[in-house]
PDB file of C-alpha atoms and ligand atoms in Angstrom:
ATOM      1  CA  MET A   1      37.294 114.869 -80.192  1.00 91.00           C
ATOM      2  CA  LYS A   2      34.568 112.629 -81.586  1.00 97.00           C
ATOM      3  CA  HIS A   3      32.881 110.014 -79.434  1.00 98.00           C
ATOM      4  CA  LEU A   4      31.719 106.665 -80.772  1.00 98.00           C
ATOM      5  CA  LEU A   5      28.742 105.654 -78.641  1.00 98.00           C
ATOM      6  CA  THR A   6      26.279 103.810 -80.892  1.00 98.00           C
ATOM      7  CA  LEU A   7      26.109 103.072 -84.612  1.00 98.00           C
ATOM      8  CA  ALA A   8      22.548 104.402 -84.676  1.00 98.00           C
ATOM      9  CA  ASP A   9      24.147 107.867 -84.196  1.00 97.00           C
ATOM     10  CA  LEU A  10      26.084 107.489 -87.456  1.00 98.00           C
ATOM     11  CA  SER A  11      24.853 107.945 -91.024  1.00 98.00           C
ATOM     12  CA  ILE A  12      25.457 105.267 -93.655  1.00 98.00           C
ATOM     13  CA  GLU A  13      28.096 107.592 -95.175  1.00 98.00           C
ATOM     14  CA  GLU A  14      29.949 107.821 -91.844  1.00 98.00           C
ATOM     15  CA  ILE A  15      29.818 104.047 -91.393  1.00 98.00           C
ATOM     16  CA  ASN A  16      31.167 103.471 -94.899  1.00 98.00           C
ATOM     17  CA  ALA A  17      33.940 106.011 -94.294  1.00 98.00           C
ATOM     18  CA  ILE A  18      35.075 104.082 -91.177  1.00 98.00           C
ATOM     19  CA  LEU A  19      34.969 100.803 -93.137  1.00 98.00           C
ATOM     20  CA  ASP A  20      36.984 102.374 -95.984  1.00 98.00           C
ATOM     21  CA  ASP A  21      39.664 103.519 -93.530  1.00 99.00           C
ATOM     22  CA  ALA A  22      39.667 100.102 -91.848  1.00 99.00           C
ATOM     23  CA  GLN A  23      40.139  98.462 -95.262  1.00 99.00           C
ATOM     24  CA  GLY A  24      42.991 100.897 -95.965  1.00 98.00           C
ATOM     25  CA  PHE A  25      44.699  99.850 -92.715  1.00 98.00           C
ATOM     26  CA  CYS A  26      44.084  96.207 -93.630  1.00 98.00           C
ATOM     27  CA  ASP A  27      45.629  96.660 -97.095  1.00 98.00           C
ATOM     28  CA  GLY A  28      48.508  98.776 -95.781  1.00 98.00           C
ATOM     29  CA  THR A  29      47.560 101.688 -98.064  1.00 98.00           C
ATOM     30  CA  LEU A  30      46.478 104.010 -95.237  1.00 98.00           C
ATOM     31  CA  LYS A  31      48.939 105.426 -92.724  1.00 98.00           C
ATOM     32  CA  CYS A  32      48.168 107.340 -89.556  1.00 98.00           C
ATOM     33  CA  ASP A  33      50.378 108.464 -86.689  1.00 98.00           C
ATOM     34  CA  LEU A  34      48.755 109.523 -83.430  1.00 98.00           C
ATOM     35  CA  SER A  35      52.035 110.004 -81.493  1.00 98.00           C
ATOM     36  CA  GLY A  36      51.569 112.174 -78.438  1.00 98.00           C
ATOM     37  CA  ARG A  37      48.056 110.924 -77.738  1.00 98.00           C
ATOM     38  CA  ILE A  38      47.236 108.865 -74.668  1.00 98.00           C
ATOM     39  CA  ALA A  39      44.474 106.302 -74.212  1.00 98.00           C
ATOM     40  CA  ALA A  40      42.956 104.725 -71.131  1.00 98.00           C
ATOM     41  CA  ASN A  41      41.232 101.395 -71.708  1.00 98.00           C
ATOM     42  CA  LEU A  42      38.664 101.199 -68.943  1.00 98.00           C
ATOM     43  CA  PHE A  43      37.046  97.772 -68.825  1.00 98.00           C
ATOM     44  CA  PHE A  44      34.514  97.428 -66.005  1.00 98.00           C
ATOM     45  CA  GLU A  45      33.378  94.117 -67.500  1.00 97.00           C
ATOM     46  CA  SER A  46      35.431  91.152 -68.754  1.00 95.00           C
ATOM     47  CA  SER A  47      37.020  91.363 -72.180  1.00 96.00           C
ATOM     48  CA  THR A  48      39.805  89.709 -74.120  1.00 97.00           C
ATOM     49  CA  ARG A  49      39.228  90.455 -77.822  1.00 98.00           C
ATOM     50  CA  THR A  50      37.903  93.982 -77.615  1.00 98.00           C
ATOM     51  CA  GLN A  51      40.399  95.103 -74.988  1.00 98.00           C
ATOM     52  CA  TYR A  52      43.512  93.658 -76.594  1.00 97.00           C
ATOM     53  CA  SER A  53      42.593  94.496 -80.165  1.00 98.00           C
ATOM     54  CA  PHE A  54      42.067  98.119 -79.085  1.00 98.00           C
ATOM     55  CA  ASN A  55      45.496  97.784 -77.485  1.00 98.00           C
ATOM     56  CA  VAL A  56      47.116  96.502 -80.692  1.00 98.00           C
ATOM     57  CA  ALA A  57      45.334  99.200 -82.732  1.00 98.00           C
ATOM     58  CA  GLN A  58      46.731 101.829 -80.339  1.00 98.00           C
ATOM     59  CA  GLU A  59      50.247 100.375 -80.621  1.00 98.00           C
ATOM     60  CA  LYS A  60      50.042 100.469 -84.415  1.00 98.00           C
ATOM     61  CA  LEU A  61      49.045 104.150 -84.334  1.00 98.00           C
ATOM     62  CA  ASN A  62      51.726 105.068 -81.726  1.00 98.00           C
ATOM     63  CA  VAL A  63      49.136 105.930 -79.092  1.00 98.00           C
ATOM     64  CA  ARG A  64      50.440 105.413 -75.548  1.00 98.00           C
ATOM     65  CA  VAL A  65      48.178 103.402 -73.263  1.00 98.00           C
ATOM     66  CA  VAL A  66      47.622 103.789 -69.527  1.00 95.00           C
ATOM     67  CA  SER A  67      46.877 100.459 -67.907  1.00 86.00           C
ATOM     68  CA  PHE A  68      43.811 100.108 -65.718  1.00 95.00           C
ATOM     69  CA  ASN A  69      42.655  97.139 -63.700  1.00 94.00           C
ATOM     70  CA  VAL A  70      39.285  97.526 -62.064  1.00 95.00           C
ATOM     71  CA  ALA A  71      40.109  94.867 -59.453  1.00 94.00           C
ATOM     72  CA  THR A  72      43.047  96.866 -58.040  1.00 93.00           C
ATOM     73  CA  SER A  73      41.588 100.343 -58.616  1.00 95.00           C
ATOM     74  CA  SER A  74      40.106 102.684 -56.003  1.00 95.00           C
ATOM     75  CA  MET A  75      36.691 101.304 -56.890  1.00 95.00           C
ATOM     76  CA  ASN A  76      37.648  98.944 -54.048  1.00 93.00           C
ATOM     77  CA  LYS A  77      37.485 102.051 -51.858  1.00 95.00           C
ATOM     78  CA  LYS A  78      33.946 102.730 -53.092  1.00 96.00           C
ATOM     79  CA  GLU A  79      34.967 105.225 -55.766  1.00 97.00           C
ATOM     80  CA  SER A  80      32.154 105.454 -58.313  1.00 98.00           C
ATOM     81  CA  PHE A  81      32.252 104.663 -62.034  1.00 98.00           C
ATOM     82  CA  TYR A  82      31.703 108.337 -62.863  1.00 98.00           C
ATOM     83  CA  ASP A  83      34.535 109.570 -60.619  1.00 98.00           C
ATOM     84  CA  THR A  84      36.901 106.887 -61.931  1.00 98.00           C
ATOM     85  CA  VAL A  85      36.289 107.887 -65.557  1.00 98.00           C
ATOM     86  CA  LYS A  86      36.558 111.604 -64.675  1.00 98.00           C
ATOM     87  CA  LEU A  87      40.010 110.942 -63.209  1.00 98.00           C
ATOM     88  CA  PHE A  88      41.366 109.550 -66.491  1.00 98.00           C
ATOM     89  CA  ASP A  89      39.951 112.567 -68.303  1.00 98.00           C
ATOM     90  CA  ALA A  90      41.459 114.947 -65.734  1.00 98.00           C
ATOM     91  CA  ILE A  91      44.963 113.465 -66.000  1.00 98.00           C
ATOM     92  CA  GLY A  92      44.964 114.139 -69.726  1.00 98.00           C
ATOM     93  CA  CYS A  93      43.911 110.998 -71.584  1.00 98.00           C
ATOM     94  CA  ASP A  94      42.693 111.698 -75.126  1.00 98.00           C
ATOM     95  CA  PHE A  95      40.755 108.465 -75.614  1.00 98.00           C
ATOM     96  CA  LEU A  96      38.592 106.697 -73.052  1.00 98.00           C
ATOM     97  CA  VAL A  97      37.778 103.209 -74.300  1.00 98.00           C
ATOM     98  CA  ILE A  98      35.017 102.080 -71.958  1.00 98.00           C
ATOM     99  CA  ARG A  99      33.098  98.853 -71.370  1.00 98.00           C
ATOM    100  CA  SER A 100      30.488  98.740 -68.638  1.00 98.00           C
ATOM    101  CA  PRO A 101      27.632  96.393 -67.711  1.00 97.00           C
ATOM    102  CA  GLU A 102      25.316  99.432 -67.570  1.00 98.00           C
ATOM    103  CA  VAL A 103      23.244 100.171 -70.701  1.00 98.00           C
ATOM    104  CA  GLU A 104      24.014 103.719 -71.971  1.00 98.00           C
ATOM    105  CA  TYR A 105      26.559 104.359 -69.169  1.00 98.00           C
ATOM    106  CA  TYR A 106      27.971 107.100 -71.421  1.00 98.00           C
ATOM    107  CA  LYS A 107      24.958 109.389 -70.968  1.00 98.00           C
ATOM    108  CA  GLN A 108      26.142 110.429 -67.491  1.00 98.00           C
ATOM    109  CA  LEU A 109      29.558 111.357 -68.936  1.00 98.00           C
ATOM    110  CA  LEU A 110      28.478 113.475 -71.898  1.00 98.00           C
ATOM    111  CA  GLY A 111      29.364 117.112 -71.362  1.00 98.00           C
ATOM    112  CA  HIS A 112      31.603 116.167 -68.417  1.00 98.00           C
ATOM    113  CA  VAL A 113      34.684 114.813 -70.218  1.00 98.00           C
ATOM    114  CA  ASN A 114      36.964 116.333 -72.874  1.00 98.00           C
ATOM    115  CA  ALA A 115      38.324 113.018 -74.127  1.00 98.00           C
ATOM    116  CA  ALA A 116      36.689 110.936 -76.849  1.00 98.00           C
ATOM    117  CA  ILE A 117      34.582 108.133 -75.401  1.00 98.00           C
ATOM    118  CA  LEU A 118      34.872 104.989 -77.512  1.00 98.00           C
ATOM    119  CA  ASN A 119      32.167 102.571 -76.454  1.00 98.00           C
ATOM    120  CA  ALA A 120      33.555  99.047 -76.091  1.00 98.00           C
ATOM    121  CA  GLY A 121      30.152  97.666 -75.010  1.00 98.00           C
ATOM    122  CA  ASP A 122      27.347  98.889 -72.722  1.00 98.00           C
ATOM    123  CA  GLY A 123      25.480  95.992 -71.106  1.00 98.00           C
ATOM    124  CA  THR A 124      22.875  94.543 -73.447  1.00 98.00           C
ATOM    125  CA  GLY A 125      22.771  97.839 -75.374  1.00 98.00           C
ATOM    126  CA  ASN A 126      25.462  98.564 -77.969  1.00 98.00           C
ATOM    127  CA  HIS A 127      28.760  97.221 -79.265  1.00 98.00           C
ATOM    128  CA  PRO A 128      29.631  99.549 -82.151  1.00 99.00           C
ATOM    129  CA  THR A 129      33.186  98.352 -82.877  1.00 99.00           C
ATOM    130  CA  GLN A 130      32.051  94.713 -82.933  1.00 99.00           C
ATOM    131  CA  SER A 131      29.382  95.528 -85.508  1.00 99.00           C
ATOM    132  CA  LEU A 132      31.857  97.500 -87.584  1.00 99.00           C
ATOM    133  CA  LEU A 133      34.254  94.553 -87.701  1.00 99.00           C
ATOM    134  CA  ASP A 134      31.350  92.277 -88.603  1.00 99.00           C
ATOM    135  CA  LEU A 135      30.413  94.647 -91.432  1.00 99.00           C
ATOM    136  CA  LEU A 136      34.000  94.837 -92.677  1.00 99.00           C
ATOM    137  CA  THR A 137      34.184  91.034 -92.763  1.00 99.00           C
ATOM    138  CA  ILE A 138      30.886  90.853 -94.695  1.00 99.00           C
ATOM    139  CA  ARG A 139      31.972  93.559 -97.152  1.00 98.00           C
ATOM    140  CA  GLN A 140      35.284  91.773 -97.800  1.00 98.00           C
ATOM    141  CA  GLU A 141      33.385  88.566 -98.479  1.00 98.00           C
ATOM    142  CA  PHE A 142      30.468  89.765-100.607  1.00 98.00           C
ATOM    143  CA  GLY A 143      31.540  93.261-101.740  1.00 98.00           C
ATOM    144  CA  LYS A 144      28.130  94.682-100.721  1.00 98.00           C
ATOM    145  CA  PHE A 145      25.437  94.663 -98.027  1.00 98.00           C
ATOM    146  CA  GLU A 146      22.245  95.293-100.019  1.00 98.00           C
ATOM    147  CA  GLY A 147      20.151  92.152-100.497  1.00 98.00           C
ATOM    148  CA  LEU A 148      22.181  89.870 -98.219  1.00 98.00           C
ATOM    149  CA  LYS A 149      20.389  87.844 -95.562  1.00 98.00           C
ATOM    150  CA  CYS A 150      21.858  87.456 -92.080  1.00 99.00           C
ATOM    151  CA  CYS A 151      20.515  85.116 -89.422  1.00 98.00           C
ATOM    152  CA  ILE A 152      21.578  85.946 -85.859  1.00 98.00           C
ATOM    153  CA  CYS A 153      21.115  82.903 -83.668  1.00 98.00           C
ATOM    154  CA  GLY A 154      21.201  82.442 -79.919  1.00 98.00           C
ATOM    155  CA  ASP A 155      20.666  84.630 -76.868  1.00 97.00           C
ATOM    156  CA  ILE A 156      19.232  87.593 -78.768  1.00 98.00           C
ATOM    157  CA  ALA A 157      17.546  89.254 -75.787  1.00 97.00           C
ATOM    158  CA  HIS A 158      20.784  89.683 -73.802  1.00 97.00           C
ATOM    159  CA  SER A 159      23.136  90.413 -76.713  1.00 98.00           C
ATOM    160  CA  ARG A 160      24.439  93.890 -77.488  1.00 98.00           C
ATOM    161  CA  VAL A 161      25.954  92.376 -80.658  1.00 98.00           C
ATOM    162  CA  ALA A 162      22.503  91.285 -81.868  1.00 98.00           C
ATOM    163  CA  HIS A 163      20.914  94.629 -81.002  1.00 98.00           C
ATOM    164  CA  THR A 164      23.609  96.674 -82.739  1.00 98.00           C
ATOM    165  CA  ASN A 165      23.774  94.488 -85.842  1.00 98.00           C
ATOM    166  CA  PHE A 166      20.002  94.233 -86.220  1.00 98.00           C
ATOM    167  CA  GLU A 167      19.666  98.016 -86.457  1.00 98.00           C
ATOM    168  CA  VAL A 168      22.633  98.766 -88.703  1.00 98.00           C
ATOM    169  CA  MET A 169      22.318  95.811 -91.070  1.00 98.00           C
ATOM    170  CA  ARG A 170      18.705  96.666 -91.869  1.00 98.00           C
ATOM    171  CA  ARG A 171      19.698 100.268 -92.521  1.00 98.00           C
ATOM    172  CA  LEU A 172      22.327  98.951 -94.954  1.00 98.00           C
ATOM    173  CA  GLY A 173      19.641  97.093 -96.924  1.00 98.00           C
ATOM    174  CA  MET A 174      20.171  93.622 -95.491  1.00 98.00           C
ATOM    175  CA  GLU A 175      17.445  91.231 -94.404  1.00 98.00           C
ATOM    176  CA  VAL A 176      18.009  90.251 -90.767  1.00 98.00           C
ATOM    177  CA  VAL A 177      16.237  87.402 -88.974  1.00 98.00           C
ATOM    178  CA  THR A 178      16.810  86.041 -85.479  1.00 98.00           C
ATOM    179  CA  SER A 179      16.566  82.473 -84.276  1.00 98.00           C
ATOM    180  CA  GLY A 180      16.967  80.413 -81.122  1.00 97.00           C
ATOM    181  CA  PRO A 181      14.893  79.208 -78.153  1.00 97.00           C
ATOM    182  CA  ASP A 182      11.750  81.184 -77.282  1.00 96.00           C
ATOM    183  CA  MET A 183      13.177  82.273 -73.930  1.00 95.00           C
ATOM    184  CA  PHE A 184      15.961  84.222 -75.713  1.00 97.00           C
ATOM    185  CA  MET A 185      13.849  85.793 -78.489  1.00 97.00           C
ATOM    186  CA  GLU A 186      12.799  89.437 -78.548  1.00 97.00           C
ATOM    187  CA  GLU A 187       9.634  91.084 -79.922  1.00 96.00           C
ATOM    188  CA  GLY A 188      10.027  92.802 -83.270  1.00 96.00           C
ATOM    189  CA  MET A 189      13.262  91.059 -84.221  1.00 97.00           C
ATOM    190  CA  ASN A 190      12.007  88.914 -87.131  1.00 98.00           C
ATOM    191  CA  PHE A 191      12.023  85.413 -85.670  1.00 98.00           C
ATOM    192  CA  GLU A 192      12.603  82.572 -88.121  1.00 98.00           C
ATOM    193  CA  PRO A 193      12.892  78.839 -87.303  1.00 98.00           C
ATOM    194  CA  PHE A 194      16.560  77.744 -87.175  1.00 97.00           C
ATOM    195  CA  GLU A 195      16.223  75.219 -90.024  1.00 97.00           C
ATOM    196  CA  THR A 196      14.752  77.799 -92.422  1.00 98.00           C
ATOM    197  CA  ALA A 197      17.225  80.491 -91.425  1.00 98.00           C
ATOM    198  CA  LEU A 198      20.193  78.144 -91.879  1.00 98.00           C
ATOM    199  CA  ALA A 199      19.157  77.103 -95.363  1.00 98.00           C
ATOM    200  CA  THR A 200      18.378  80.599 -96.657  1.00 98.00           C
ATOM    201  CA  SER A 201      20.973  82.945 -95.091  1.00 98.00           C
ATOM    202  CA  ASP A 202      24.197  84.292 -96.579  1.00 99.00           C
ATOM    203  CA  ILE A 203      25.568  84.909 -93.102  1.00 99.00           C
ATOM    204  CA  VAL A 204      24.906  82.699 -90.096  1.00 98.00           C
ATOM    205  CA  MET A 205      25.970  84.583 -86.981  1.00 98.00           C
ATOM    206  CA  MET A 206      26.059  82.473 -83.821  1.00 98.00           C
ATOM    207  CA  LEU A 207      25.994  84.012 -80.341  1.00 98.00           C
ATOM    208  CA  ARG A 208      27.199  82.876 -76.944  1.00 97.00           C
ATOM    209  CA  VAL A 209      24.541  82.356 -74.273  1.00 95.00           C
ATOM    210  CA  GLN A 210      25.021  85.355 -71.957  1.00 96.00           C
ATOM    211  CA  HIS A 211      24.807  83.521 -68.614  1.00 93.00           C
ATOM    212  CA  GLU A 212      26.247  86.504 -66.731  1.00 94.00           C
ATOM    213  CA  ARG A 213      23.211  88.590 -67.749  1.00 95.00           C
ATOM    214  CA  HIS A 214      20.598  86.035 -66.664  1.00 94.00           C
ATOM    215  CA  ASP A 215      18.954  86.468 -63.297  1.00 87.00           C
ATOM    216  CA  GLY A 216      19.032  82.774 -62.409  1.00 85.00           C
ATOM    217  CA  SER A 217      15.558  82.087 -63.807  1.00 81.00           C
ATOM    218  CA  VAL A 218      16.855  80.597 -67.079  1.00 87.00           C
ATOM    219  CA  GLN A 219      16.781  76.791 -67.235  1.00 87.00           C
ATOM    220  CA  PHE A 220      19.658  75.751 -69.459  1.00 91.00           C
ATOM    221  CA  ASP A 221      20.929  72.357 -70.560  1.00 94.00           C
ATOM    222  CA  LYS A 222      23.965  72.658 -72.791  1.00 95.00           C
ATOM    223  CA  ASP A 223      23.537  69.295 -74.568  1.00 97.00           C
ATOM    224  CA  GLU A 224      19.898  70.030 -75.295  1.00 96.00           C
ATOM    225  CA  TYR A 225      20.834  73.488 -76.564  1.00 97.00           C
ATOM    226  CA  HIS A 226      23.561  72.061 -78.804  1.00 97.00           C
ATOM    227  CA  LYS A 227      21.136  69.525 -80.253  1.00 97.00           C
ATOM    228  CA  ASN A 228      18.427  72.093 -81.047  1.00 97.00           C
ATOM    229  CA  PHE A 229      20.303  75.334 -81.762  1.00 97.00           C
ATOM    230  CA  GLY A 230      23.963  74.418 -82.112  1.00 98.00           C
ATOM    231  CA  LEU A 231      25.828  74.894 -85.361  1.00 98.00           C
ATOM    232  CA  THR A 232      26.941  71.318 -85.988  1.00 98.00           C
ATOM    233  CA  ALA A 233      28.743  69.963 -89.065  1.00 98.00           C
ATOM    234  CA  GLU A 234      25.401  68.462 -90.107  1.00 98.00           C
ATOM    235  CA  ASN A 235      23.794  71.917 -89.955  1.00 98.00           C
ATOM    236  CA  VAL A 236      26.672  73.524 -91.842  1.00 98.00           C
ATOM    237  CA  ALA A 237      25.953  71.114 -94.699  1.00 98.00           C
ATOM    238  CA  LYS A 238      22.461  72.643 -94.967  1.00 98.00           C
ATOM    239  CA  MET A 239      23.817  76.175 -95.508  1.00 98.00           C
ATOM    240  CA  LYS A 240      23.986  77.865 -98.920  1.00 98.00           C
ATOM    241  CA  GLU A 241      27.156  77.123-100.842  1.00 98.00           C
ATOM    242  CA  HIS A 242      28.682  80.592-100.552  1.00 98.00           C
ATOM    243  CA  ALA A 243      27.321  81.308 -97.035  1.00 98.00           C
ATOM    244  CA  ILE A 244      29.656  82.143 -94.170  1.00 99.00           C
ATOM    245  CA  ILE A 245      29.681  81.568 -90.407  1.00 99.00           C
ATOM    246  CA  MET A 246      30.410  84.369 -87.981  1.00 99.00           C
ATOM    247  CA  HIS A 247      30.620  84.610 -84.183  1.00 98.00           C
ATOM    248  CA  PRO A 248      31.735  87.594 -82.065  1.00 98.00           C
ATOM    249  CA  ALA A 249      33.425  85.154 -79.635  1.00 98.00           C
ATOM    250  CA  PRO A 250      34.209  84.018 -77.041  1.00 98.00           C
ATOM    251  CA  PHE A 251      32.569  80.836 -78.340  1.00 97.00           C
ATOM    252  CA  ASN A 252      31.690  77.835 -76.255  1.00 96.00           C
ATOM    253  CA  ARG A 253      32.664  74.766 -78.255  1.00 97.00           C
ATOM    254  CA  GLY A 254      30.019  72.067 -78.009  1.00 97.00           C
ATOM    255  CA  VAL A 255      27.295  74.526 -76.992  1.00 97.00           C
ATOM    256  CA  GLU A 256      26.284  77.060 -79.688  1.00 98.00           C
ATOM    257  CA  ILE A 257      28.980  75.830 -82.087  1.00 98.00           C
ATOM    258  CA  ALA A 258      30.573  72.432 -82.599  1.00 98.00           C
ATOM    259  CA  ASP A 259      34.317  72.109 -82.129  1.00 98.00           C
ATOM    260  CA  GLU A 260      34.922  71.098 -85.765  1.00 98.00           C
ATOM    261  CA  VAL A 261      32.893  74.017 -87.143  1.00 98.00           C
ATOM    262  CA  VAL A 262      34.934  76.803 -85.482  1.00 98.00           C
ATOM    263  CA  GLU A 263      37.680  76.669 -88.129  1.00 98.00           C
ATOM    264  CA  CYS A 264      35.812  75.032 -91.035  1.00 98.00           C
ATOM    265  CA  ASP A 265      35.924  76.464 -94.591  1.00 98.00           C
ATOM    266  CA  LYS A 266      32.844  78.604 -94.098  1.00 98.00           C
ATOM    267  CA  ALA A 267      33.966  80.071 -90.761  1.00 98.00           C
ATOM    268  CA  ARG A 268      35.265  83.640 -90.651  1.00 99.00           C
ATOM    269  CA  ILE A 269      35.573  83.876 -86.871  1.00 98.00           C
ATOM    270  CA  PHE A 270      39.343  84.480 -86.693  1.00 98.00           C
ATOM    271  CA  LYS A 271      39.130  86.806 -89.691  1.00 98.00           C
ATOM    272  CA  GLN A 272      36.639  88.858 -87.652  1.00 98.00           C
ATOM    273  CA  MET A 273      39.210  89.109 -84.859  1.00 98.00           C
ATOM    274  CA  SER A 274      41.924  90.316 -87.275  1.00 98.00           C
ATOM    275  CA  ASN A 275      39.503  92.883 -88.705  1.00 98.00           C
ATOM    276  CA  GLY A 276      38.821  94.105 -85.174  1.00 98.00           C
ATOM    277  CA  VAL A 277      42.262  95.737 -85.093  1.00 99.00           C
ATOM    278  CA  PHE A 278      41.728  97.610 -88.397  1.00 99.00           C
ATOM    279  CA  VAL A 279      38.278  98.831 -87.417  1.00 98.00           C
ATOM    280  CA  ARG A 280      39.564 100.080 -84.058  1.00 99.00           C
ATOM    281  CA  MET A 281      42.443 101.874 -85.792  1.00 99.00           C
ATOM    282  CA  ALA A 282      39.847 103.598 -88.005  1.00 98.00           C
ATOM    283  CA  VAL A 283      37.739 104.561 -84.996  1.00 98.00           C
ATOM    284  CA  LEU A 284      40.759 106.046 -83.166  1.00 98.00           C
ATOM    285  CA  LYS A 285      41.705 108.001 -86.303  1.00 98.00           C
ATOM    286  CA  ARG A 286      38.130 109.295 -86.623  1.00 98.00           C
ATOM    287  CA  ALA A 287      38.049 110.417 -82.980  1.00 98.00           C
ATOM    288  CA  VAL A 288      40.751 113.051 -83.563  1.00 98.00           C
ATOM    289  CA  GLU A 289      39.372 114.344 -86.889  1.00 97.00           C
ATOM    290  CA  ASP A 290      37.432 117.639 -87.093  1.00 83.00           C
TER     291      ASP A 290
HETATM  292  C1  NCD B 301      30.925  89.986 -77.213  1.00 55.44           C
HETATM  293  C2  NCD B 301      30.553  90.998 -76.146  1.00 55.44           C
HETATM  294  O1  NCD B 301      31.320  91.248 -75.224  1.00 55.44           O
HETATM  295  O2  NCD B 301      29.476  91.549 -76.308  1.00 55.44           O
HETATM  296  N1  NCD B 301      32.290  89.709 -77.242  1.00 55.44           N
HETATM  297  C3  NCD B 301      33.118  90.535 -77.946  1.00 55.44           C
HETATM  298  O3  NCD B 301      33.225  91.701 -77.662  1.00 55.44           O
HETATM  299  N2  NCD B 301      33.766  90.005 -79.000  1.00 55.44           N
HETATM  300  C4  NCD B 301      30.083  88.784 -77.188  1.00 55.44           C
HETATM  301  C5  NCD B 301      30.035  87.927 -75.959  1.00 55.44           C
HETATM  302  O4  NCD B 301      30.602  88.214 -74.924  1.00 55.44           O
HETATM  303  O5  NCD B 301      29.357  86.887 -76.049  1.00 55.44           O
END
């Protein structure tokens, strides 16, 4: 069984192979039947999109899914994360889809589980399936990665989406810049003023402010933020003609993105969600391959 922990572990060839399979599932030209396999979707942090699109991907591949709810689990009886995951491995699950607030939570599990660990997000660290669905959406739009410019805007420092995309997009030959208020910027991540980035990027990727990862020290005014760093209709008009808008969601309308922009012509946000199913099907297929 093959884990999927970070995209940095994968070569460009492996990433393209996953995207090819995902495109095959999208087009209906690729078939795969994983009957007899069992998955446990273990979300120790909130999730709607990732959790339920993994669920739909599993349904489409005939994988049976064991339901898990952290709130009613024996973690209430002080059972640890490690022992909880070990249980699902011990009872015979083939896939462990895991999201945890702890960066690199998977390191403690390696060598201790037989199932494939599919990382559905580790704190501010990695979100490999989100990046893969972002890449699939970009490839469908532009037919290539090389030479494209992507601006990632918002709470860069606390975003696993930004960290994962920054690494993989540069490896794929894209130019990646980040933008947003100083308090959310990170060293070495190519800062560019929002106005410049908007006018020169092929992809404008907006991020949600990750309030749950702030320690209370962040002063935040949502109207001020919207005025300075929000993607408003006025800002969309400054984008290149063929440029697209992406967002991993959940989005906060009226904060990082204006209500009327969410479904405008340039927006690919719901397309990203649809692609999430195909990418997760490809990742499940890959996990059982030799
Ligand atoms: C993202 C996440 O959980 O990292 N959501 C997602 O998986 N689509 C982004 C976010 O929560 O802001």
